[in-house]
Coordinates of C-alpha atoms (C1' of nucleotides) in Angstrom, one line a residue:
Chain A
X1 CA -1.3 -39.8 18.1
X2 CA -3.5 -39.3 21.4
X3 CA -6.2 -41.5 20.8
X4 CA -4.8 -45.2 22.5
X5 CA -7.9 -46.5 23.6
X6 CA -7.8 -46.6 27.3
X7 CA -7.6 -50.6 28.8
X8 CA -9.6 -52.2 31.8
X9 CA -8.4 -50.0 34.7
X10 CA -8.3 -51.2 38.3
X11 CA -11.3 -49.5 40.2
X12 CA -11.1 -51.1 43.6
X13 CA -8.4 -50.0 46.2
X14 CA -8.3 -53.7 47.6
X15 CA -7.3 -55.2 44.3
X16 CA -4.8 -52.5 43.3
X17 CA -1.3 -53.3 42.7
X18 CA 0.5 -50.1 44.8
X19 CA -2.2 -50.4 47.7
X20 CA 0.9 -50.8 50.1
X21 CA 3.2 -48.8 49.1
X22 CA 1.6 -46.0 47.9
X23 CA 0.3 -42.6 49.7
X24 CA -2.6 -44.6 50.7
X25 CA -0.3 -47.4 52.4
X26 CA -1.4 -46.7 56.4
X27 CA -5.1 -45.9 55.6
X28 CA -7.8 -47.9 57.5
X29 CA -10.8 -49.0 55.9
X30 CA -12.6 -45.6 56.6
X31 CA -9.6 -43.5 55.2
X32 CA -9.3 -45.4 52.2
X33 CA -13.2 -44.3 51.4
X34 CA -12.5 -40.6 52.0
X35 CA -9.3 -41.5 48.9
X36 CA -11.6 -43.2 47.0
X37 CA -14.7 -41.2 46.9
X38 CA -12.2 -38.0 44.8
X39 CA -10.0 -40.2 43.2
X40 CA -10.2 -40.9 39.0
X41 CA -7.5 -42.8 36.6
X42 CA -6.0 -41.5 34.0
X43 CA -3.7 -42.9 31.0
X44 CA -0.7 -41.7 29.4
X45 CA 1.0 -42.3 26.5
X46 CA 4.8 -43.4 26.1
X47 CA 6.0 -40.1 25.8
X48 CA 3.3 -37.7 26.4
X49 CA 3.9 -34.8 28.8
X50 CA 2.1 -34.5 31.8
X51 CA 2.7 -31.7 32.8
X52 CA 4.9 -28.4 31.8
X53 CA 7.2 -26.7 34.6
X54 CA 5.6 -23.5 35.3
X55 CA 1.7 -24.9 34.1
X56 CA -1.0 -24.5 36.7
X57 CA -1.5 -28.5 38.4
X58 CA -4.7 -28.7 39.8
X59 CA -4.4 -32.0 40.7
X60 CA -1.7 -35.0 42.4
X61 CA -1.5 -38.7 42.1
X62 CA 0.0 -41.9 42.6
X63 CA 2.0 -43.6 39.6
X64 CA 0.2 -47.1 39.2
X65 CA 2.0 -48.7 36.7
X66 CA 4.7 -47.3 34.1
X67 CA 7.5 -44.4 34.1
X68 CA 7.7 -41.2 34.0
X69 CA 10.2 -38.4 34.3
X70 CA 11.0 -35.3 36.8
X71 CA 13.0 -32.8 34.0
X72 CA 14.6 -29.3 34.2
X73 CA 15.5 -27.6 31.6
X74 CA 17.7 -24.2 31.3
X75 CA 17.0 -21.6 28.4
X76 CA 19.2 -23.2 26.1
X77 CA 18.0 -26.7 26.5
X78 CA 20.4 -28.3 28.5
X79 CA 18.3 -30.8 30.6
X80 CA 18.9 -32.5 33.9
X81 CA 16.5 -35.5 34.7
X82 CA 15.6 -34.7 38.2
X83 CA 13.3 -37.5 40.0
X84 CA 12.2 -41.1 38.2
X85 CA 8.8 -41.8 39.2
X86 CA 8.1 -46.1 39.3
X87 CA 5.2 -47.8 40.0
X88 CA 3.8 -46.5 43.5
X89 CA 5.6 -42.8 43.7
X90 CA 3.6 -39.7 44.5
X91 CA 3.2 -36.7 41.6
X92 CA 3.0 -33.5 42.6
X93 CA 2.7 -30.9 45.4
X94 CA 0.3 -30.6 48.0
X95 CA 0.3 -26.5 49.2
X96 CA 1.5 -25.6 45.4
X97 CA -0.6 -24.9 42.6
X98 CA 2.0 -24.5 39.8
X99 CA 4.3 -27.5 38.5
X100 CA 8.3 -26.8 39.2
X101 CA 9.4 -29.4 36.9
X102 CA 7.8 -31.4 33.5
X103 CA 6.7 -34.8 34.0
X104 CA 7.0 -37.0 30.8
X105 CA 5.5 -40.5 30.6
X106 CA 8.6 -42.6 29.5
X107 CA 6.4 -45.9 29.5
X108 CA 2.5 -46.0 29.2
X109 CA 1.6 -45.1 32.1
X110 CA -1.8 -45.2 34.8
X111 CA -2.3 -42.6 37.2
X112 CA -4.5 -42.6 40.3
X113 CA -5.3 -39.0 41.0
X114 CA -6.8 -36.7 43.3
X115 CA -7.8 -33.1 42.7
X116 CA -5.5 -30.8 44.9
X117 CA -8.1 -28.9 46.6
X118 CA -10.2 -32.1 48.2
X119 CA -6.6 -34.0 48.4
X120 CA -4.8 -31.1 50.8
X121 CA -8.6 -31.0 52.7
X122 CA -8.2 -34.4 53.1
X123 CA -4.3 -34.1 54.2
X124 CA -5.3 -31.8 57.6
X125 CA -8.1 -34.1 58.8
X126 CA -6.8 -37.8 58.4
X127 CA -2.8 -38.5 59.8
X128 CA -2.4 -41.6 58.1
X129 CA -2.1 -39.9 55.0
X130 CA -0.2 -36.8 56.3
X131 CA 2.1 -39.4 58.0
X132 CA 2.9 -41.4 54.9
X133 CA 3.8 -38.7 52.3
X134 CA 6.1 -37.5 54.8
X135 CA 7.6 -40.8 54.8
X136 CA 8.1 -40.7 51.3
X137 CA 9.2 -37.0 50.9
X138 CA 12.1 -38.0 53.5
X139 CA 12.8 -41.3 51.1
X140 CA 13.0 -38.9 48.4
X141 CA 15.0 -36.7 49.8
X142 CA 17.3 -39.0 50.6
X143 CA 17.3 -40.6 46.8
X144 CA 17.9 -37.2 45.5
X145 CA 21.2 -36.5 48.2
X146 CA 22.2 -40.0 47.0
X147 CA 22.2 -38.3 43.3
X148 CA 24.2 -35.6 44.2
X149 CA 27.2 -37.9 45.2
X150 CA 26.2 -39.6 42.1
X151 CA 26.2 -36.0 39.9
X152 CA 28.9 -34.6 41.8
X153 CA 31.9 -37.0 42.6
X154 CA 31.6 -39.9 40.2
X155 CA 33.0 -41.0 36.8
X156 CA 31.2 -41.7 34.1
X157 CA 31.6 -45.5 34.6
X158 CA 30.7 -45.1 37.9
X159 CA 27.5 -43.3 37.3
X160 CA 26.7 -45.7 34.6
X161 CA 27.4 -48.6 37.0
X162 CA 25.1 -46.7 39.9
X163 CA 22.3 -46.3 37.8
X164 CA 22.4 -49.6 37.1
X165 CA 22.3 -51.1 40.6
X166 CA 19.8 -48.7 41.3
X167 CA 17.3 -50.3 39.2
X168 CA 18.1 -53.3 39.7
X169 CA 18.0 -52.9 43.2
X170 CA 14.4 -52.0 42.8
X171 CA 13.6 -54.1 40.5
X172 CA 14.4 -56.9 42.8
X173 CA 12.8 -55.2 45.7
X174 CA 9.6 -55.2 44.0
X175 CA 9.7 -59.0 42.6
X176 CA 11.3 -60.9 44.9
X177 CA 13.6 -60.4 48.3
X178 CA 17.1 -59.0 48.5
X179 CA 19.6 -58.6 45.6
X180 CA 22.1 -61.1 45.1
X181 CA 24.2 -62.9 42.8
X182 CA 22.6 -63.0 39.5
X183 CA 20.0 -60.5 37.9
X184 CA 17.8 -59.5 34.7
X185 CA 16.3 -56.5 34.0
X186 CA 15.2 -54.2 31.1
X187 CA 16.4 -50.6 31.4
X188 CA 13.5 -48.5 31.5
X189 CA 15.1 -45.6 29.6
X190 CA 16.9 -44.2 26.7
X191 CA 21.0 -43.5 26.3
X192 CA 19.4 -39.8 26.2
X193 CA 17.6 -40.2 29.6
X194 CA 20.1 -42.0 31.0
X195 CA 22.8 -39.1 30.1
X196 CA 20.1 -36.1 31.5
X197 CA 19.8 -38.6 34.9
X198 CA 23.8 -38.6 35.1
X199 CA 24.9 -35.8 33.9
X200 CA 26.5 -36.8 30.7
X201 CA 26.1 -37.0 27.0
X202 CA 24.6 -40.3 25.5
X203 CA 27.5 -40.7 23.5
X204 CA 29.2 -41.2 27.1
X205 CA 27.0 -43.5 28.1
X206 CA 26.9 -45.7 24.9
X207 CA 30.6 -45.9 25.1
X208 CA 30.8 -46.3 29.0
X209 CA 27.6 -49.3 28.9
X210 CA 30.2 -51.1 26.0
X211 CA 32.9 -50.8 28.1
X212 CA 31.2 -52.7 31.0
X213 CA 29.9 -54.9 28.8
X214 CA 33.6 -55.6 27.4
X215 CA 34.9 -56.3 30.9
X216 CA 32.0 -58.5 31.8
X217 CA 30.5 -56.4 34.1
X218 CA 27.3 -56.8 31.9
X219 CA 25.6 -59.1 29.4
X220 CA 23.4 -57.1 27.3
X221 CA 20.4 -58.6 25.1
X222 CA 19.9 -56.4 22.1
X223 CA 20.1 -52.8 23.6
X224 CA 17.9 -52.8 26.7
X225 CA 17.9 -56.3 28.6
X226 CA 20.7 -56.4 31.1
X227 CA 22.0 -59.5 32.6
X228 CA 23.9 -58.9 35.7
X229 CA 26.0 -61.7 36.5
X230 CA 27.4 -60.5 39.9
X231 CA 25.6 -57.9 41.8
X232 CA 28.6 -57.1 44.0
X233 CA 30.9 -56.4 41.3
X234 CA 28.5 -54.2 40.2
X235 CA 28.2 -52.1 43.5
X236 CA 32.1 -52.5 43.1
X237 CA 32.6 -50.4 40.3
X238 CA 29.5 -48.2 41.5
X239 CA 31.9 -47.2 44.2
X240 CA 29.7 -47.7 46.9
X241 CA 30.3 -49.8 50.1
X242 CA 28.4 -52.8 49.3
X243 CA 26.0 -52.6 52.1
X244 CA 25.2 -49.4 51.5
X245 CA 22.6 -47.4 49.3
X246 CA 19.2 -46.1 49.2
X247 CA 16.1 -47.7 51.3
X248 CA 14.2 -47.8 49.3
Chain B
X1 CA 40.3 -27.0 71.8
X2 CA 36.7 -27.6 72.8
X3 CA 36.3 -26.0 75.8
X4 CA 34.7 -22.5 74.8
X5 CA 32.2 -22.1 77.8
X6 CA 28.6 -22.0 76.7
X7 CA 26.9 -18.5 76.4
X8 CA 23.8 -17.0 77.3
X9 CA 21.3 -19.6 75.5
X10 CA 17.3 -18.0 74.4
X11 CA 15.0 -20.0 77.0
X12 CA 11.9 -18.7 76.0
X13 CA 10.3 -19.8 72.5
X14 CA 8.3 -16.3 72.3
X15 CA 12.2 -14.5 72.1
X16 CA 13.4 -17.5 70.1
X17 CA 14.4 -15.7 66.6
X18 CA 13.7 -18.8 64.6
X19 CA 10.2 -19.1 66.1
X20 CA 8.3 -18.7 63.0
X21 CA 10.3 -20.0 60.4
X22 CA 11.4 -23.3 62.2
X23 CA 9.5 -26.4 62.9
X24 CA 7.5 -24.8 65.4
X25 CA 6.6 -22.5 63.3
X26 CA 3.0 -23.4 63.2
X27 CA 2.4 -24.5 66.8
X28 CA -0.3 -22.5 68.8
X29 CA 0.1 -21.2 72.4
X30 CA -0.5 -25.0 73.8
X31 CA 1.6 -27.3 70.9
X32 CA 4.8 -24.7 71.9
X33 CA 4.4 -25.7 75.3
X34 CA 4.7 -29.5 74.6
X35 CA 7.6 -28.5 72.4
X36 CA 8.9 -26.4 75.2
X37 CA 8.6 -29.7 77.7
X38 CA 10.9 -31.8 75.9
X39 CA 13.4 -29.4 74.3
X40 CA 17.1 -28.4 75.4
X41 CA 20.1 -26.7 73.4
X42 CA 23.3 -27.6 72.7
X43 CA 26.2 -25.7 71.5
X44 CA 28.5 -26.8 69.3
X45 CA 31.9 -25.0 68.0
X46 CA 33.1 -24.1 64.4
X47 CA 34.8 -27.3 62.9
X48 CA 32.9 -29.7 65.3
X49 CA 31.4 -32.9 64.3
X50 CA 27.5 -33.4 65.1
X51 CA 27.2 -36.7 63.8
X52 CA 28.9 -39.2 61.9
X53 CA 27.2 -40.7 59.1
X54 CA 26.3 -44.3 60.4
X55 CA 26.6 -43.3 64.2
X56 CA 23.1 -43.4 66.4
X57 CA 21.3 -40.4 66.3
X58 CA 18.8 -39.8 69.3
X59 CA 17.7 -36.1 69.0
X60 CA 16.1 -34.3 66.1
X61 CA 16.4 -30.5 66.2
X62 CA 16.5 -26.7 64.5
X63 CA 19.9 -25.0 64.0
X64 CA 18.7 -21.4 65.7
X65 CA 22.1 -19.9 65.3
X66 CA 25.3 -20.6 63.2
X67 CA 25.6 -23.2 59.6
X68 CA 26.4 -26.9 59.6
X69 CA 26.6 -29.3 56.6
X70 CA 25.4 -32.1 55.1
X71 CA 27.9 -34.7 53.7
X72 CA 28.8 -37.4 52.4
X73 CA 32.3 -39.5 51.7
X74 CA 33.3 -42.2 49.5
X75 CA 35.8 -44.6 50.8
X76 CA 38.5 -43.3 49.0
X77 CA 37.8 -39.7 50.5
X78 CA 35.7 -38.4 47.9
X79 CA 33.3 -36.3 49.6
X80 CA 30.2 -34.2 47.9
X81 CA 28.0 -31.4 50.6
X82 CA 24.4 -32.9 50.3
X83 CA 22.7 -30.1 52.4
X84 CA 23.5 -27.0 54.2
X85 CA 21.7 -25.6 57.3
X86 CA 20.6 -22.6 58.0
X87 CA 19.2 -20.9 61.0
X88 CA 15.4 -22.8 61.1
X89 CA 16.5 -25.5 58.9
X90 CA 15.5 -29.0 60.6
X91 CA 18.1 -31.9 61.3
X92 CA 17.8 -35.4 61.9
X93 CA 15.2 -37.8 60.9
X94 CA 12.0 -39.0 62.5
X95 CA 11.8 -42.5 62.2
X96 CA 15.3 -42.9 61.8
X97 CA 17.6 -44.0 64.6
X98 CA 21.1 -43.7 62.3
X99 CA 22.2 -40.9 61.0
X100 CA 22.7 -40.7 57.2
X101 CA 25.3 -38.3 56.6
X102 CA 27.9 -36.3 58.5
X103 CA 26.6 -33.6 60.4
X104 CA 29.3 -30.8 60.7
X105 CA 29.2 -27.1 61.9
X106 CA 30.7 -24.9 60.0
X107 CA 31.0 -22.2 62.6
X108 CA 29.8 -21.9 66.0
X109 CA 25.8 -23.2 66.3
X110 CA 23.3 -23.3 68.4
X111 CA 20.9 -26.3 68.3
X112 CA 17.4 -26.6 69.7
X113 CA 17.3 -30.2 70.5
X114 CA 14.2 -32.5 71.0
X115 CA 14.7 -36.1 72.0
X116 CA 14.1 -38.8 69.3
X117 CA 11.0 -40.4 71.0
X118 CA 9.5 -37.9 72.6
X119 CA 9.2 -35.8 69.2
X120 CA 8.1 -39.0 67.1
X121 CA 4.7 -39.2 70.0
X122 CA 4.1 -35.7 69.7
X123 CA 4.7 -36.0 65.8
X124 CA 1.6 -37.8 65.7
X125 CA -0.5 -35.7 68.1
X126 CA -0.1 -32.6 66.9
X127 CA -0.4 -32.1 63.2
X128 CA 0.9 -28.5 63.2
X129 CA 4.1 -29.3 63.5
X130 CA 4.0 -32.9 61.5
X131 CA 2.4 -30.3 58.9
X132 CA 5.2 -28.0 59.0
X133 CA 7.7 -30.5 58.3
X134 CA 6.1 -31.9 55.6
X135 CA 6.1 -28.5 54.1
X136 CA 10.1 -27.8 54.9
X137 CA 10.6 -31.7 54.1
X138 CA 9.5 -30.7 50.3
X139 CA 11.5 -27.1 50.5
X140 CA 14.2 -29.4 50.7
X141 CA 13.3 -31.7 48.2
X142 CA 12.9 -29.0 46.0
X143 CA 16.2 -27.2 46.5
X144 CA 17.9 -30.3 46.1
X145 CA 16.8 -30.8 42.6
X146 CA 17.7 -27.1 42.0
X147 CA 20.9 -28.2 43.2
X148 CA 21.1 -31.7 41.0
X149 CA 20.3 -29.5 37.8
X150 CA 23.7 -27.1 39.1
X151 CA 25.6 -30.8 39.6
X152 CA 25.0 -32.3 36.6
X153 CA 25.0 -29.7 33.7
X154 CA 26.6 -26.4 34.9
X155 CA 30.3 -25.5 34.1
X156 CA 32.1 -24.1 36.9
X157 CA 32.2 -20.1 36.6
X158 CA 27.8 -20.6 36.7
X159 CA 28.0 -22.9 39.9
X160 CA 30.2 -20.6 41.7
X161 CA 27.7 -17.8 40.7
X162 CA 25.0 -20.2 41.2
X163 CA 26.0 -20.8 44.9
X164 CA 26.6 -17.0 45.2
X165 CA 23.0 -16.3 44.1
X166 CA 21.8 -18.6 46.4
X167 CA 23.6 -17.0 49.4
X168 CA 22.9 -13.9 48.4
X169 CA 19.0 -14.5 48.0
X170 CA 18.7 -16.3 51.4
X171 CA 20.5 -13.4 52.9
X172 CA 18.5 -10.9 52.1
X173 CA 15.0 -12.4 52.5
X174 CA 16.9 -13.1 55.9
X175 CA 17.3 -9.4 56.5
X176 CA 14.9 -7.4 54.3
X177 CA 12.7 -7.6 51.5
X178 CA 13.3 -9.4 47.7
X179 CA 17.1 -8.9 46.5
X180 CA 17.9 -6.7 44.1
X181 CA 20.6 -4.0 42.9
X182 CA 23.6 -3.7 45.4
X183 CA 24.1 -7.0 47.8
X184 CA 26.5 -7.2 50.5
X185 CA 27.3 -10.9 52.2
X186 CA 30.0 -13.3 54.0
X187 CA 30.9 -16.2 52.5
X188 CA 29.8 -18.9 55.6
X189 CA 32.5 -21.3 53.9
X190 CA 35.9 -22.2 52.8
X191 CA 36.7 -22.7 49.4
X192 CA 37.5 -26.3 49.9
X193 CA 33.7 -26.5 51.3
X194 CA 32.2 -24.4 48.2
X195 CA 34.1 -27.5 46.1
X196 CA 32.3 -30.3 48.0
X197 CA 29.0 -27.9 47.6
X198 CA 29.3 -28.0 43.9
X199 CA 31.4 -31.2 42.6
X200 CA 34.7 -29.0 41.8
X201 CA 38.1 -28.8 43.1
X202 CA 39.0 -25.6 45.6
X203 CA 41.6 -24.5 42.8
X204 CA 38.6 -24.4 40.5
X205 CA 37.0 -22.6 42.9
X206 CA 39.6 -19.9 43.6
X207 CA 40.2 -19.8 40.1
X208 CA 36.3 -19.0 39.1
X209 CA 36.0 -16.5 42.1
X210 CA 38.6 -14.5 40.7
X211 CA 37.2 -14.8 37.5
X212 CA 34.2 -13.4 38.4
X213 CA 35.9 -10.4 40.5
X214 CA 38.0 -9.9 37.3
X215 CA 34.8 -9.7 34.8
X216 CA 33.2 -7.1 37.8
X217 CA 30.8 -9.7 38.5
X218 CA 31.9 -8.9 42.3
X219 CA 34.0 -7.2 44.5
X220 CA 35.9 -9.1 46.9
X221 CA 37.6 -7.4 50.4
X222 CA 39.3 -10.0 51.6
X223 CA 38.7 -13.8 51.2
X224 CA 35.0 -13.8 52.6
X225 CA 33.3 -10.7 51.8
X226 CA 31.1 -10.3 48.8
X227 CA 30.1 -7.5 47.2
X228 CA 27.5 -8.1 43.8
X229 CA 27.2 -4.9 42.3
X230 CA 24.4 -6.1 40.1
X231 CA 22.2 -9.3 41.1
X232 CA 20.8 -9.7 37.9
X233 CA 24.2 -9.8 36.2
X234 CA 24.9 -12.6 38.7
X235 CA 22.0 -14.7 38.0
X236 CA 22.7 -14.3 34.3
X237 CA 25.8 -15.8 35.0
X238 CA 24.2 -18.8 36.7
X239 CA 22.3 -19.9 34.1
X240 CA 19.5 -19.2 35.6
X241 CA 16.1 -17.3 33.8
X242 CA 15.7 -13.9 36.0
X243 CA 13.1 -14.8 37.7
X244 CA 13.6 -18.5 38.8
X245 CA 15.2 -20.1 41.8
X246 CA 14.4 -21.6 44.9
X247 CA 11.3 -20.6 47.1
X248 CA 13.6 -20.3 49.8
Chain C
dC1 C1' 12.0 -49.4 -0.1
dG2 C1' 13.3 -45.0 1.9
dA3 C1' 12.9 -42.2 6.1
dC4 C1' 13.3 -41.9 10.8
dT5 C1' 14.7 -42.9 15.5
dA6 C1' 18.0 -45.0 18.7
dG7 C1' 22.4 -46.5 19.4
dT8 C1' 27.5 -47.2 18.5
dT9 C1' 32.1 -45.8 17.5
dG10 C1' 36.0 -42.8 16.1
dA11 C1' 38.9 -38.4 16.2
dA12 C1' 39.8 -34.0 17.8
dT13 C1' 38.9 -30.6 21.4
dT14 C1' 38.5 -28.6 25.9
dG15 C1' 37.3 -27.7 30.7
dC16 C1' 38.5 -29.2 34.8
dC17 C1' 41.7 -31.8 37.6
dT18 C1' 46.3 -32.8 39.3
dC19 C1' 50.5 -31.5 41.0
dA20 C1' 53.2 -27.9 42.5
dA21 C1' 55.0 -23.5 44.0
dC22 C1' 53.9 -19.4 46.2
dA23 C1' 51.1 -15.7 49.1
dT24 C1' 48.5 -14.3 53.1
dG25 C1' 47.1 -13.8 57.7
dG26 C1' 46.2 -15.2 62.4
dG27 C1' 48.2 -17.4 66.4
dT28 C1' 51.9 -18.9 69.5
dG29 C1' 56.1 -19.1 71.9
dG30 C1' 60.7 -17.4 72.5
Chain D
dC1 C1' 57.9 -7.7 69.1
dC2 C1' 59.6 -10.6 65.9
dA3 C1' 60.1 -15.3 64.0
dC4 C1' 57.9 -19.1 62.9
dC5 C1' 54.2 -22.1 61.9
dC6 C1' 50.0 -23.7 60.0
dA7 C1' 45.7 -23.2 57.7
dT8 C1' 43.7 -21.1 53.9
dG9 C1' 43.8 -19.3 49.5
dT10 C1' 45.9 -18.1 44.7
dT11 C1' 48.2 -19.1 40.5
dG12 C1' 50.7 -21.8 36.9
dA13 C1' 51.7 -25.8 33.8
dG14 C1' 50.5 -30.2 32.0
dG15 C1' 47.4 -34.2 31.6
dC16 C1' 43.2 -36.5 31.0
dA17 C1' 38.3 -37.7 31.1
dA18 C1' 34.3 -36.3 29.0
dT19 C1' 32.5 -33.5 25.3
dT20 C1' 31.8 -32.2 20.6
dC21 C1' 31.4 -33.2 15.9
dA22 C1' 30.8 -36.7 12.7
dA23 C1' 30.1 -41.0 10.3
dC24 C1' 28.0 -45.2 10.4
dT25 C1' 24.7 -49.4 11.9
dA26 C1' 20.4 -51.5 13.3
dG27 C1' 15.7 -51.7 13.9
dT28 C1' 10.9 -49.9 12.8
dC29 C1' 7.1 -47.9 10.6
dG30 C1' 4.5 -46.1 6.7

DNA sequence: CGACTAGTTGAATTGCCTCAACATGGGTGG
DNA sequence: CCACCCATGTTGAGGCAATTCAACTAGTCG
């Protein structure tokens, strides 16, 4: 089950596809060769843990390309979903050296690490690197405050409908310019992941994704491609002001 | 209604009590007197409005006395608590010249104020304190997501114990050493404000505090004073696995 | 062709919300 | 000093949104 060969991986910084966005974004030339002389790839599997809350985590990371997960679980398996990590987002803690949450690999998935100990070295002698994973803490941050609105004040059509935009939004961030009128995307999780993101059972979910789909809110292509016909609407039954949102 | 005359304020950071917990809390002799240059406090009374969410925010700062929250409000008056401050906790945003969310003391505060600018410059000077708030920057992170696993799959009687235990904990690693046995605290907020902490109604509130004090989970004396007989009962009635819980 | 996973839909249940009445306590003015 | 007000909190009754339990469909893999 473990044994997917492992494909072509990117080696050089200048050719990779999250050089600007990742931890690495503000690093001159110089910095960029302190990264790359302790970083290694690694591949994982649709599906595979990463890591277990509470497991020792002797190293952090950049994801390069596929989904993964940020999960809690409580003793009798009730599971929040707790962070979504795309293309570009930073795994793990610098200053901790035991995992607070599992990370699951939702997609196949590529990894640029760094063990902790030369990566947190690294963190007290060059800013630019300090100075960007601050940046994207406070992003974070702000994401997860976002979700608690989300979690704590919304329906379940209106959680459905946030999620949506939510990807979408990013989606069309990372392709082209601003969101507008029409959009297509493939939903990069399960009705069960969807649920343990918003707080909800899949069986909500299914019914609350038909009922968009009834009123037109959605198109769906068998049960994952999502047409988006109006972006606005969307935001509409989101309930959020339509300029507003996440920065990210 | 908001004249209450300012009182004595702390001047000097060596008789500041948040000194080493705050964002200075790393800062040798010479980073606290560039600190020192560019601060100033401000008072604020119970019920006052920091910020508004969308308004221009030009200082950055640590609450050193007093509690302010966090929040955030739908159109339709919705409104969920996104973060509450503590004495030390950080507020605003470097790199950010809007404010995100309502900023609102709960009772009366002292803030130690830095301007905006001059903070961002010495931000990236001195990496004691940029390294300090990367490290409360991820506290938060972290007790967010607690708080996202309390939004989205706890019942009511566990949040209100939830947000007890939290209270409780902070408090007395505020005062003494780990909790444990008999606890003693004020509750620092209306029941209307414990709803908008944890996604309820205050008549589910009221109705899950008296719950608890019914079940002997704790003793109430008056509206605001908690007594928790036994701490581990209380967690057990969060949900949460002995042990566990925020690093606060 | 089963067997398994993911998703949809229905019916009954329930936990929390809504609406409403009442209780308490601190502050103010007559 | 009492009468009154207003903010805060408590409690009850009924309704509803989301859950629970369950049956069924569609697609996939050996």
């Amino acid at each position: 089950m473990l044994n997917q060969q492992t494909p072509t991986l990117p080696r050089d910084c200048g050719a990779c596809p999250i050089r600007h966005r990742a931890v690495c974004a503000q690093c001159e030339a110089e910095e960029l060769e302190q990264l790359d002389r302790i970083k290694y790839y690694r591949n994982f599997e649709a599906g595979q843990t990463i890591v277990w809350s509470g497991d020792q985590m002797d190293f952090v990371g950049s994801v390069v390309t596929g989904i993964a997960t940020l999960t809690q679980t409580m003793e009798d398996g009730r599971t929040q979903m707790v962070g979504l990590l795309l293309p570009s987002d930073f795994v793990g803690r610098p200053g901790r050296s035991v995992a607070a949450y599992d990370v699951v690999a939702t997609s196949d998935m590529v990894m640029c690490c760094f063990r902790k100990k030369p990566f947190e070295q690294l963190l007290s002698v060059t800013p630019a690197v300090a100075q960007r994973l601050l940046q994207m803490t406070l992003d974070e941050l702000d994401a997860a405050r976002e979700w608690m609105l989300v979690l704590g004040r919304k329906t379940a059509r209106e959680k459905i409908a946030s999620l949506l935009s939510i990807i979408g939004r990013r989606n069309a961030t990372l392709n082209l310019g601003a969101p507008a009128g029409k959009m297509v995307f493939d939903l990069p999780l399960t009705r069960e992941a969807m649920a343990d993101y918003l707080g909800l059972t899949l069986e909500t979910v299914s019914r609350q994704i038909s009922a968009l789909r009834r009123d037109g809110v959605i198109v769906l292509e068998g049960k994952r491609r999502v047409t988006v016909p109006d972006f606005d609407r969307l935001l509409d039954e989101a309930g959020d002001d339509s300029d507003g949102g996440l920065p990210v």
